[in-house]
Amino acid sequence: FFNHFELQFADTTLAKEEFRNDINLIFNRNGITFSLNEDGQVIRVLPKCIEELMVVPMLQEPTIKEILSLAIKKFMSPQFEERKIGLEKLWDVFERIKTAYRTDLEKKDSAALLIEAIANGNESFKKALDEECKALTKYGNDFQIRHFEVNKIAITSSEMLDYLFVRMMNMVRLFLSVSR
């Protein structure tokens, strides 16, 4: 029907499991970093250290939790364009956290206090965090993450996207450690 095929299995879970195992074996043999899960969805397989980053912590701020969950879900997609949307959403989380930490202050001042809280009196760490925030903000402004003007750098590879996502996710998790 319209060149679309659907597989149907008997009521037994054994046939589904065998099929899933066969597909995952094909993925594995060919070095494809995807897996067919129990729901029949193809998902990305990430290294354990990155997979642990993808767990959404307990958050009081519902908007941050919602956007972060969406960012992670999109990042786990096998489709490159969906993963790019996940990266955009993660940058939105970064900006939201900076304003949500101290809602009575401007974003820049709130972010400075957040960095101070994380550094906990360690001036060298505070300086490193400040430089990292500036670098991440520059990536967001220079690459097609937050802005899409013609002079912005396109994200053209999975490696570039993964690098930016993991780097930002580390900062977001660090921010969330004091601003939940």
JSON list of C-alpha atoms in Angstrom, two decimals:
[
{"chain": "A", "resi": 1, "resn": "PHE", "atom": "CA", "xyz": [0.00, 0.00, 0.00]},
{"chain": "A", "resi": 2, "resn": "PHE", "atom": "CA", "xyz": [1.72, 3.19, -1.21]},
{"chain": "A", "resi": 3, "resn": "ASN", "atom": "CA", "xyz": [5.03, 1.26, -1.11]},
{"chain": "A", "resi": 4, "resn": "HIS", "atom": "CA", "xyz": [4.75, 1.14, 2.68]},
{"chain": "A", "resi": 5, "resn": "PHE", "atom": "CA", "xyz": [5.19, -2.11, 4.51]},
{"chain": "A", "resi": 6, "resn": "GLU", "atom": "CA", "xyz": [4.23, -2.85, 8.06]},
{"chain": "A", "resi": 7, "resn": "LEU", "atom": "CA", "xyz": [5.42, -5.85, 9.95]},
{"chain": "A", "resi": 8, "resn": "GLN", "atom": "CA", "xyz": [2.96, -7.60, 12.16]},
{"chain": "A", "resi": 9, "resn": "PHE", "atom": "CA", "xyz": [3.87, -10.20, 14.73]},
{"chain": "A", "resi": 10, "resn": "ALA", "atom": "CA", "xyz": [1.94, -12.94, 16.41]},
{"chain": "A", "resi": 11, "resn": "ASP", "atom": "CA", "xyz": [0.78, -12.18, 19.92]},
{"chain": "A", "resi": 12, "resn": "THR", "atom": "CA", "xyz": [3.94, -13.72, 21.29]},
{"chain": "A", "resi": 13, "resn": "THR", "atom": "CA", "xyz": [6.71, -11.45, 22.39]},
{"chain": "A", "resi": 14, "resn": "LEU", "atom": "CA", "xyz": [9.27, -14.03, 21.24]},
{"chain": "A", "resi": 15, "resn": "ALA", "atom": "CA", "xyz": [8.87, -13.10, 17.54]},
{"chain": "A", "resi": 16, "resn": "LYS", "atom": "CA", "xyz": [9.21, -9.39, 18.33]},
{"chain": "A", "resi": 17, "resn": "GLU", "atom": "CA", "xyz": [12.26, -10.03, 20.47]},
{"chain": "A", "resi": 18, "resn": "GLU", "atom": "CA", "xyz": [13.94, -12.16, 17.79]},
{"chain": "A", "resi": 19, "resn": "PHE", "atom": "CA", "xyz": [13.24, -9.50, 15.18]},
{"chain": "A", "resi": 20, "resn": "ARG", "atom": "CA", "xyz": [14.62, -6.76, 17.44]},
{"chain": "A", "resi": 21, "resn": "ASN", "atom": "CA", "xyz": [17.74, -8.82, 18.16]},
{"chain": "A", "resi": 22, "resn": "ASP", "atom": "CA", "xyz": [18.28, -9.44, 14.42]},
{"chain": "A", "resi": 23, "resn": "ILE", "atom": "CA", "xyz": [17.96, -5.73, 13.59]},
{"chain": "A", "resi": 24, "resn": "ASN", "atom": "CA", "xyz": [20.27, -4.74, 16.45]},
{"chain": "A", "resi": 25, "resn": "LEU", "atom": "CA", "xyz": [22.80, -7.32, 15.28]},
{"chain": "A", "resi": 26, "resn": "ILE", "atom": "CA", "xyz": [22.73, -5.79, 11.79]},
{"chain": "A", "resi": 27, "resn": "PHE", "atom": "CA", "xyz": [23.20, -2.31, 13.29]},
{"chain": "A", "resi": 28, "resn": "ASN", "atom": "CA", "xyz": [26.06, -3.55, 15.45]},
{"chain": "A", "resi": 29, "resn": "ARG", "atom": "CA", "xyz": [27.87, -5.43, 12.66]},
{"chain": "A", "resi": 30, "resn": "ASN", "atom": "CA", "xyz": [27.76, -2.36, 10.43]},
{"chain": "A", "resi": 31, "resn": "GLY", "atom": "CA", "xyz": [28.94, 0.06, 13.11]},
{"chain": "A", "resi": 32, "resn": "ILE", "atom": "CA", "xyz": [25.62, 1.87, 13.18]},
{"chain": "A", "resi": 33, "resn": "THR", "atom": "CA", "xyz": [25.10, 3.66, 16.50]},
{"chain": "A", "resi": 34, "resn": "PHE", "atom": "CA", "xyz": [21.39, 2.97, 16.67]},
{"chain": "A", "resi": 35, "resn": "SER", "atom": "CA", "xyz": [19.26, 0.37, 18.37]},
{"chain": "A", "resi": 36, "resn": "LEU", "atom": "CA", "xyz": [15.71, -0.86, 17.94]},
{"chain": "A", "resi": 37, "resn": "ASN", "atom": "CA", "xyz": [14.03, -0.60, 21.34]},
{"chain": "A", "resi": 38, "resn": "GLU", "atom": "CA", "xyz": [11.15, -2.66, 22.76]},
{"chain": "A", "resi": 39, "resn": "ASP", "atom": "CA", "xyz": [8.60, -0.14, 21.47]},
{"chain": "A", "resi": 40, "resn": "GLY", "atom": "CA", "xyz": [9.83, -0.59, 17.89]},
{"chain": "A", "resi": 41, "resn": "GLN", "atom": "CA", "xyz": [11.55, 2.81, 17.79]},
{"chain": "A", "resi": 42, "resn": "VAL", "atom": "CA", "xyz": [15.06, 3.31, 16.50]},
{"chain": "A", "resi": 43, "resn": "ILE", "atom": "CA", "xyz": [17.11, 5.24, 19.06]},
{"chain": "A", "resi": 44, "resn": "ARG", "atom": "CA", "xyz": [20.72, 6.38, 19.27]},
{"chain": "A", "resi": 45, "resn": "VAL", "atom": "CA", "xyz": [23.18, 4.35, 21.29]},
{"chain": "A", "resi": 46, "resn": "LEU", "atom": "CA", "xyz": [25.47, 6.63, 23.26]},
{"chain": "A", "resi": 47, "resn": "PRO", "atom": "CA", "xyz": [28.59, 5.91, 25.27]},
{"chain": "A", "resi": 48, "resn": "LYS", "atom": "CA", "xyz": [27.72, 5.32, 28.94]},
{"chain": "A", "resi": 49, "resn": "CYS", "atom": "CA", "xyz": [29.39, 8.53, 30.11]},
{"chain": "A", "resi": 50, "resn": "ILE", "atom": "CA", "xyz": [27.20, 10.57, 27.73]},
{"chain": "A", "resi": 51, "resn": "GLU", "atom": "CA", "xyz": [24.12, 8.49, 28.44]},
{"chain": "A", "resi": 52, "resn": "GLU", "atom": "CA", "xyz": [24.41, 9.38, 32.13]},
{"chain": "A", "resi": 53, "resn": "LEU", "atom": "CA", "xyz": [24.34, 13.08, 31.21]},
{"chain": "A", "resi": 54, "resn": "MET", "atom": "CA", "xyz": [20.99, 12.58, 29.48]},
{"chain": "A", "resi": 55, "resn": "VAL", "atom": "CA", "xyz": [19.06, 11.86, 32.69]},
{"chain": "A", "resi": 56, "resn": "VAL", "atom": "CA", "xyz": [16.85, 14.81, 33.61]},
{"chain": "A", "resi": 57, "resn": "PRO", "atom": "CA", "xyz": [17.42, 15.70, 37.27]},
{"chain": "A", "resi": 58, "resn": "MET", "atom": "CA", "xyz": [14.60, 16.56, 39.64]},
{"chain": "A", "resi": 59, "resn": "LEU", "atom": "CA", "xyz": [13.69, 20.19, 38.98]},
{"chain": "A", "resi": 60, "resn": "GLN", "atom": "CA", "xyz": [11.32, 22.63, 40.62]},
{"chain": "A", "resi": 61, "resn": "GLU", "atom": "CA", "xyz": [11.05, 24.88, 37.56]},
{"chain": "A", "resi": 62, "resn": "PRO", "atom": "CA", "xyz": [8.57, 23.13, 35.21]},
{"chain": "A", "resi": 63, "resn": "THR", "atom": "CA", "xyz": [9.56, 25.08, 32.08]},
{"chain": "A", "resi": 64, "resn": "ILE", "atom": "CA", "xyz": [13.22, 24.13, 32.40]},
{"chain": "A", "resi": 65, "resn": "LYS", "atom": "CA", "xyz": [12.27, 20.50, 33.00]},
{"chain": "A", "resi": 66, "resn": "GLU", "atom": "CA", "xyz": [9.96, 20.49, 29.97]},
{"chain": "A", "resi": 67, "resn": "ILE", "atom": "CA", "xyz": [12.46, 22.08, 27.59]},
{"chain": "A", "resi": 68, "resn": "LEU", "atom": "CA", "xyz": [15.36, 19.96, 28.86]},
{"chain": "A", "resi": 69, "resn": "SER", "atom": "CA", "xyz": [13.33, 16.76, 28.46]},
{"chain": "A", "resi": 70, "resn": "LEU", "atom": "CA", "xyz": [12.46, 17.77, 24.90]},
{"chain": "A", "resi": 71, "resn": "ALA", "atom": "CA", "xyz": [16.10, 18.62, 24.13]},
{"chain": "A", "resi": 72, "resn": "ILE", "atom": "CA", "xyz": [17.28, 15.21, 25.32]},
{"chain": "A", "resi": 73, "resn": "LYS", "atom": "CA", "xyz": [14.49, 13.39, 23.48]},
{"chain": "A", "resi": 74, "resn": "LYS", "atom": "CA", "xyz": [15.35, 15.18, 20.24]},
{"chain": "A", "resi": 75, "resn": "PHE", "atom": "CA", "xyz": [19.08, 14.58, 20.74]},
{"chain": "A", "resi": 76, "resn": "MET", "atom": "CA", "xyz": [18.45, 10.84, 21.08]},
{"chain": "A", "resi": 77, "resn": "SER", "atom": "CA", "xyz": [16.69, 10.75, 17.70]},
{"chain": "A", "resi": 78, "resn": "PRO", "atom": "CA", "xyz": [18.39, 8.97, 14.80]},
{"chain": "A", "resi": 79, "resn": "GLN", "atom": "CA", "xyz": [17.39, 11.87, 12.54]},
{"chain": "A", "resi": 80, "resn": "PHE", "atom": "CA", "xyz": [20.04, 14.59, 12.22]},
{"chain": "A", "resi": 81, "resn": "GLU", "atom": "CA", "xyz": [17.51, 17.44, 11.83]},
{"chain": "A", "resi": 82, "resn": "GLU", "atom": "CA", "xyz": [15.69, 16.37, 15.00]},
{"chain": "A", "resi": 83, "resn": "ARG", "atom": "CA", "xyz": [18.99, 16.32, 16.89]},
{"chain": "A", "resi": 84, "resn": "LYS", "atom": "CA", "xyz": [19.71, 19.88, 15.70]},
{"chain": "A", "resi": 85, "resn": "ILE", "atom": "CA", "xyz": [16.39, 20.94, 17.23]},
{"chain": "A", "resi": 86, "resn": "GLY", "atom": "CA", "xyz": [17.49, 19.25, 20.46]},
{"chain": "A", "resi": 87, "resn": "LEU", "atom": "CA", "xyz": [20.65, 21.35, 20.43]},
{"chain": "A", "resi": 88, "resn": "GLU", "atom": "CA", "xyz": [18.61, 24.53, 19.96]},
{"chain": "A", "resi": 89, "resn": "LYS", "atom": "CA", "xyz": [16.37, 23.55, 22.87]},
{"chain": "A", "resi": 90, "resn": "LEU", "atom": "CA", "xyz": [19.38, 22.86, 25.10]},
{"chain": "A", "resi": 91, "resn": "TRP", "atom": "CA", "xyz": [20.64, 26.39, 24.39]},
{"chain": "A", "resi": 92, "resn": "ASP", "atom": "CA", "xyz": [17.18, 27.64, 25.40]},
{"chain": "A", "resi": 93, "resn": "VAL", "atom": "CA", "xyz": [17.58, 25.79, 28.71]},
{"chain": "A", "resi": 94, "resn": "PHE", "atom": "CA", "xyz": [20.97, 27.45, 29.26]},
{"chain": "A", "resi": 95, "resn": "GLU", "atom": "CA", "xyz": [19.45, 30.90, 28.76]},
{"chain": "A", "resi": 96, "resn": "ARG", "atom": "CA", "xyz": [16.40, 30.08, 30.90]},
{"chain": "A", "resi": 97, "resn": "ILE", "atom": "CA", "xyz": [18.51, 28.86, 33.83]},
{"chain": "A", "resi": 98, "resn": "LYS", "atom": "CA", "xyz": [20.49, 32.09, 33.83]},
{"chain": "A", "resi": 99, "resn": "THR", "atom": "CA", "xyz": [17.29, 34.13, 34.18]},
{"chain": "A", "resi": 100, "resn": "ALA", "atom": "CA", "xyz": [15.51, 31.74, 36.54]},
{"chain": "A", "resi": 101, "resn": "TYR", "atom": "CA", "xyz": [18.29, 31.65, 39.15]},
{"chain": "A", "resi": 102, "resn": "ARG", "atom": "CA", "xyz": [17.52, 35.19, 40.33]},
{"chain": "A", "resi": 103, "resn": "THR", "atom": "CA", "xyz": [14.38, 36.50, 38.66]},
{"chain": "A", "resi": 104, "resn": "ASP", "atom": "CA", "xyz": [14.79, 39.89, 40.35]},
{"chain": "A", "resi": 105, "resn": "LEU", "atom": "CA", "xyz": [18.03, 40.54, 38.43]},
{"chain": "A", "resi": 106, "resn": "GLU", "atom": "CA", "xyz": [19.04, 41.00, 34.82]},
{"chain": "A", "resi": 107, "resn": "LYS", "atom": "CA", "xyz": [20.26, 37.81, 33.10]},
{"chain": "A", "resi": 108, "resn": "LYS", "atom": "CA", "xyz": [23.94, 38.80, 33.20]},
{"chain": "A", "resi": 109, "resn": "ASP", "atom": "CA", "xyz": [23.82, 39.57, 36.94]},
{"chain": "A", "resi": 110, "resn": "SER", "atom": "CA", "xyz": [21.85, 36.42, 37.72]},
{"chain": "A", "resi": 111, "resn": "ALA", "atom": "CA", "xyz": [24.34, 34.33, 35.75]},
{"chain": "A", "resi": 112, "resn": "ALA", "atom": "CA", "xyz": [27.27, 35.93, 37.60]},
{"chain": "A", "resi": 113, "resn": "LEU", "atom": "CA", "xyz": [25.72, 34.98, 40.95]},
{"chain": "A", "resi": 114, "resn": "LEU", "atom": "CA", "xyz": [25.04, 31.46, 39.67]},
{"chain": "A", "resi": 115, "resn": "ILE", "atom": "CA", "xyz": [28.69, 31.09, 38.67]},
{"chain": "A", "resi": 116, "resn": "GLU", "atom": "CA", "xyz": [29.78, 32.39, 42.08]},
{"chain": "A", "resi": 117, "resn": "ALA", "atom": "CA", "xyz": [27.56, 29.83, 43.81]},
{"chain": "A", "resi": 118, "resn": "ILE", "atom": "CA", "xyz": [29.03, 27.00, 41.73]},
{"chain": "A", "resi": 119, "resn": "ALA", "atom": "CA", "xyz": [32.63, 28.18, 42.25]},
{"chain": "A", "resi": 120, "resn": "ASN", "atom": "CA", "xyz": [32.04, 28.32, 46.02]},
{"chain": "A", "resi": 121, "resn": "GLY", "atom": "CA", "xyz": [34.86, 30.77, 46.66]},
{"chain": "A", "resi": 122, "resn": "ASN", "atom": "CA", "xyz": [37.37, 29.23, 44.25]},
{"chain": "A", "resi": 123, "resn": "GLU", "atom": "CA", "xyz": [38.46, 32.17, 42.08]},
{"chain": "A", "resi": 124, "resn": "SER", "atom": "CA", "xyz": [40.28, 30.00, 39.51]},
{"chain": "A", "resi": 125, "resn": "PHE", "atom": "CA", "xyz": [37.20, 27.85, 39.00]},
{"chain": "A", "resi": 126, "resn": "LYS", "atom": "CA", "xyz": [34.99, 30.94, 38.84]},
{"chain": "A", "resi": 127, "resn": "LYS", "atom": "CA", "xyz": [37.21, 32.38, 36.10]},
{"chain": "A", "resi": 128, "resn": "ALA", "atom": "CA", "xyz": [37.12, 29.06, 34.18]},
{"chain": "A", "resi": 129, "resn": "LEU", "atom": "CA", "xyz": [33.32, 28.89, 34.45]},
{"chain": "A", "resi": 130, "resn": "ASP", "atom": "CA", "xyz": [32.96, 32.49, 33.30]},
{"chain": "A", "resi": 131, "resn": "GLU", "atom": "CA", "xyz": [35.18, 31.79, 30.28]},
{"chain": "A", "resi": 132, "resn": "GLU", "atom": "CA", "xyz": [33.22, 28.62, 29.48]},
{"chain": "A", "resi": 133, "resn": "CYS", "atom": "CA", "xyz": [29.91, 30.50, 29.62]},
{"chain": "A", "resi": 134, "resn": "LYS", "atom": "CA", "xyz": [31.29, 33.16, 27.28]},
{"chain": "A", "resi": 135, "resn": "ALA", "atom": "CA", "xyz": [32.55, 30.46, 24.89]},
{"chain": "A", "resi": 136, "resn": "LEU", "atom": "CA", "xyz": [29.19, 28.68, 24.90]},
{"chain": "A", "resi": 137, "resn": "THR", "atom": "CA", "xyz": [27.34, 31.94, 24.34]},
{"chain": "A", "resi": 138, "resn": "LYS", "atom": "CA", "xyz": [29.66, 32.66, 21.41]},
{"chain": "A", "resi": 139, "resn": "TYR", "atom": "CA", "xyz": [28.94, 29.21, 19.92]},
{"chain": "A", "resi": 140, "resn": "GLY", "atom": "CA", "xyz": [25.22, 29.89, 20.26]},
{"chain": "A", "resi": 141, "resn": "ASN", "atom": "CA", "xyz": [25.58, 33.22, 18.51]},
{"chain": "A", "resi": 142, "resn": "ASP", "atom": "CA", "xyz": [28.10, 32.23, 15.81]},
{"chain": "A", "resi": 143, "resn": "PHE", "atom": "CA", "xyz": [26.69, 28.83, 14.82]},
{"chain": "A", "resi": 144, "resn": "GLN", "atom": "CA", "xyz": [23.18, 28.12, 13.61]},
{"chain": "A", "resi": 145, "resn": "ILE", "atom": "CA", "xyz": [21.92, 27.28, 17.07]},
{"chain": "A", "resi": 146, "resn": "ARG", "atom": "CA", "xyz": [20.18, 30.43, 18.25]},
{"chain": "A", "resi": 147, "resn": "HIS", "atom": "CA", "xyz": [20.44, 32.51, 15.09]},
{"chain": "A", "resi": 148, "resn": "PHE", "atom": "CA", "xyz": [20.02, 31.47, 11.46]},
{"chain": "A", "resi": 149, "resn": "GLU", "atom": "CA", "xyz": [21.22, 34.44, 9.45]},
{"chain": "A", "resi": 150, "resn": "VAL", "atom": "CA", "xyz": [23.20, 33.61, 6.32]},
{"chain": "A", "resi": 151, "resn": "ASN", "atom": "CA", "xyz": [26.50, 34.54, 7.98]},
{"chain": "A", "resi": 152, "resn": "LYS", "atom": "CA", "xyz": [26.09, 31.98, 10.78]},
{"chain": "A", "resi": 153, "resn": "ILE", "atom": "CA", "xyz": [28.03, 28.71, 10.68]},
{"chain": "A", "resi": 154, "resn": "ALA", "atom": "CA", "xyz": [25.88, 25.72, 9.74]},
{"chain": "A", "resi": 155, "resn": "ILE", "atom": "CA", "xyz": [26.09, 22.56, 11.83]},
{"chain": "A", "resi": 156, "resn": "THR", "atom": "CA", "xyz": [26.84, 19.98, 9.18]},
{"chain": "A", "resi": 157, "resn": "SER", "atom": "CA", "xyz": [27.99, 16.84, 10.94]},
{"chain": "A", "resi": 158, "resn": "SER", "atom": "CA", "xyz": [26.94, 14.57, 13.77]},
{"chain": "A", "resi": 159, "resn": "GLU", "atom": "CA", "xyz": [30.34, 15.00, 15.36]},
{"chain": "A", "resi": 160, "resn": "MET", "atom": "CA", "xyz": [29.98, 18.79, 15.50]},
{"chain": "A", "resi": 161, "resn": "LEU", "atom": "CA", "xyz": [26.46, 18.51, 16.86]},
{"chain": "A", "resi": 162, "resn": "ASP", "atom": "CA", "xyz": [27.40, 15.90, 19.48]},
{"chain": "A", "resi": 163, "resn": "TYR", "atom": "CA", "xyz": [30.39, 17.94, 20.65]},
{"chain": "A", "resi": 164, "resn": "LEU", "atom": "CA", "xyz": [28.32, 21.09, 21.12]},
{"chain": "A", "resi": 165, "resn": "PHE", "atom": "CA", "xyz": [25.45, 19.23, 22.80]},
{"chain": "A", "resi": 166, "resn": "VAL", "atom": "CA", "xyz": [27.66, 17.38, 25.28]},
{"chain": "A", "resi": 167, "resn": "ARG", "atom": "CA", "xyz": [29.68, 20.48, 26.10]},
{"chain": "A", "resi": 168, "resn": "MET", "atom": "CA", "xyz": [26.53, 22.50, 26.77]},
{"chain": "A", "resi": 169, "resn": "MET", "atom": "CA", "xyz": [24.86, 19.64, 28.63]},
{"chain": "A", "resi": 170, "resn": "ASN", "atom": "CA", "xyz": [27.78, 19.53, 31.05]},
{"chain": "A", "resi": 171, "resn": "MET", "atom": "CA", "xyz": [27.34, 23.23, 31.78]},
{"chain": "A", "resi": 172, "resn": "VAL", "atom": "CA", "xyz": [23.57, 22.92, 32.13]},
{"chain": "A", "resi": 173, "resn": "ARG", "atom": "CA", "xyz": [23.94, 20.06, 34.61]},
{"chain": "A", "resi": 174, "resn": "LEU", "atom": "CA", "xyz": [26.48, 22.09, 36.57]},
{"chain": "A", "resi": 175, "resn": "PHE", "atom": "CA", "xyz": [24.12, 25.07, 36.65]},
{"chain": "A", "resi": 176, "resn": "LEU", "atom": "CA", "xyz": [21.25, 22.85, 37.72]},
{"chain": "A", "resi": 177, "resn": "SER", "atom": "CA", "xyz": [23.30, 21.44, 40.60]},
{"chain": "A", "resi": 178, "resn": "VAL", "atom": "CA", "xyz": [22.79, 24.75, 42.45]},
{"chain": "A", "resi": 179, "resn": "SER", "atom": "CA", "xyz": [19.61, 26.13, 40.89]},
{"chain": "A", "resi": 180, "resn": "ARG", "atom": "CA", "xyz": [17.11, 23.29, 40.99]}
]
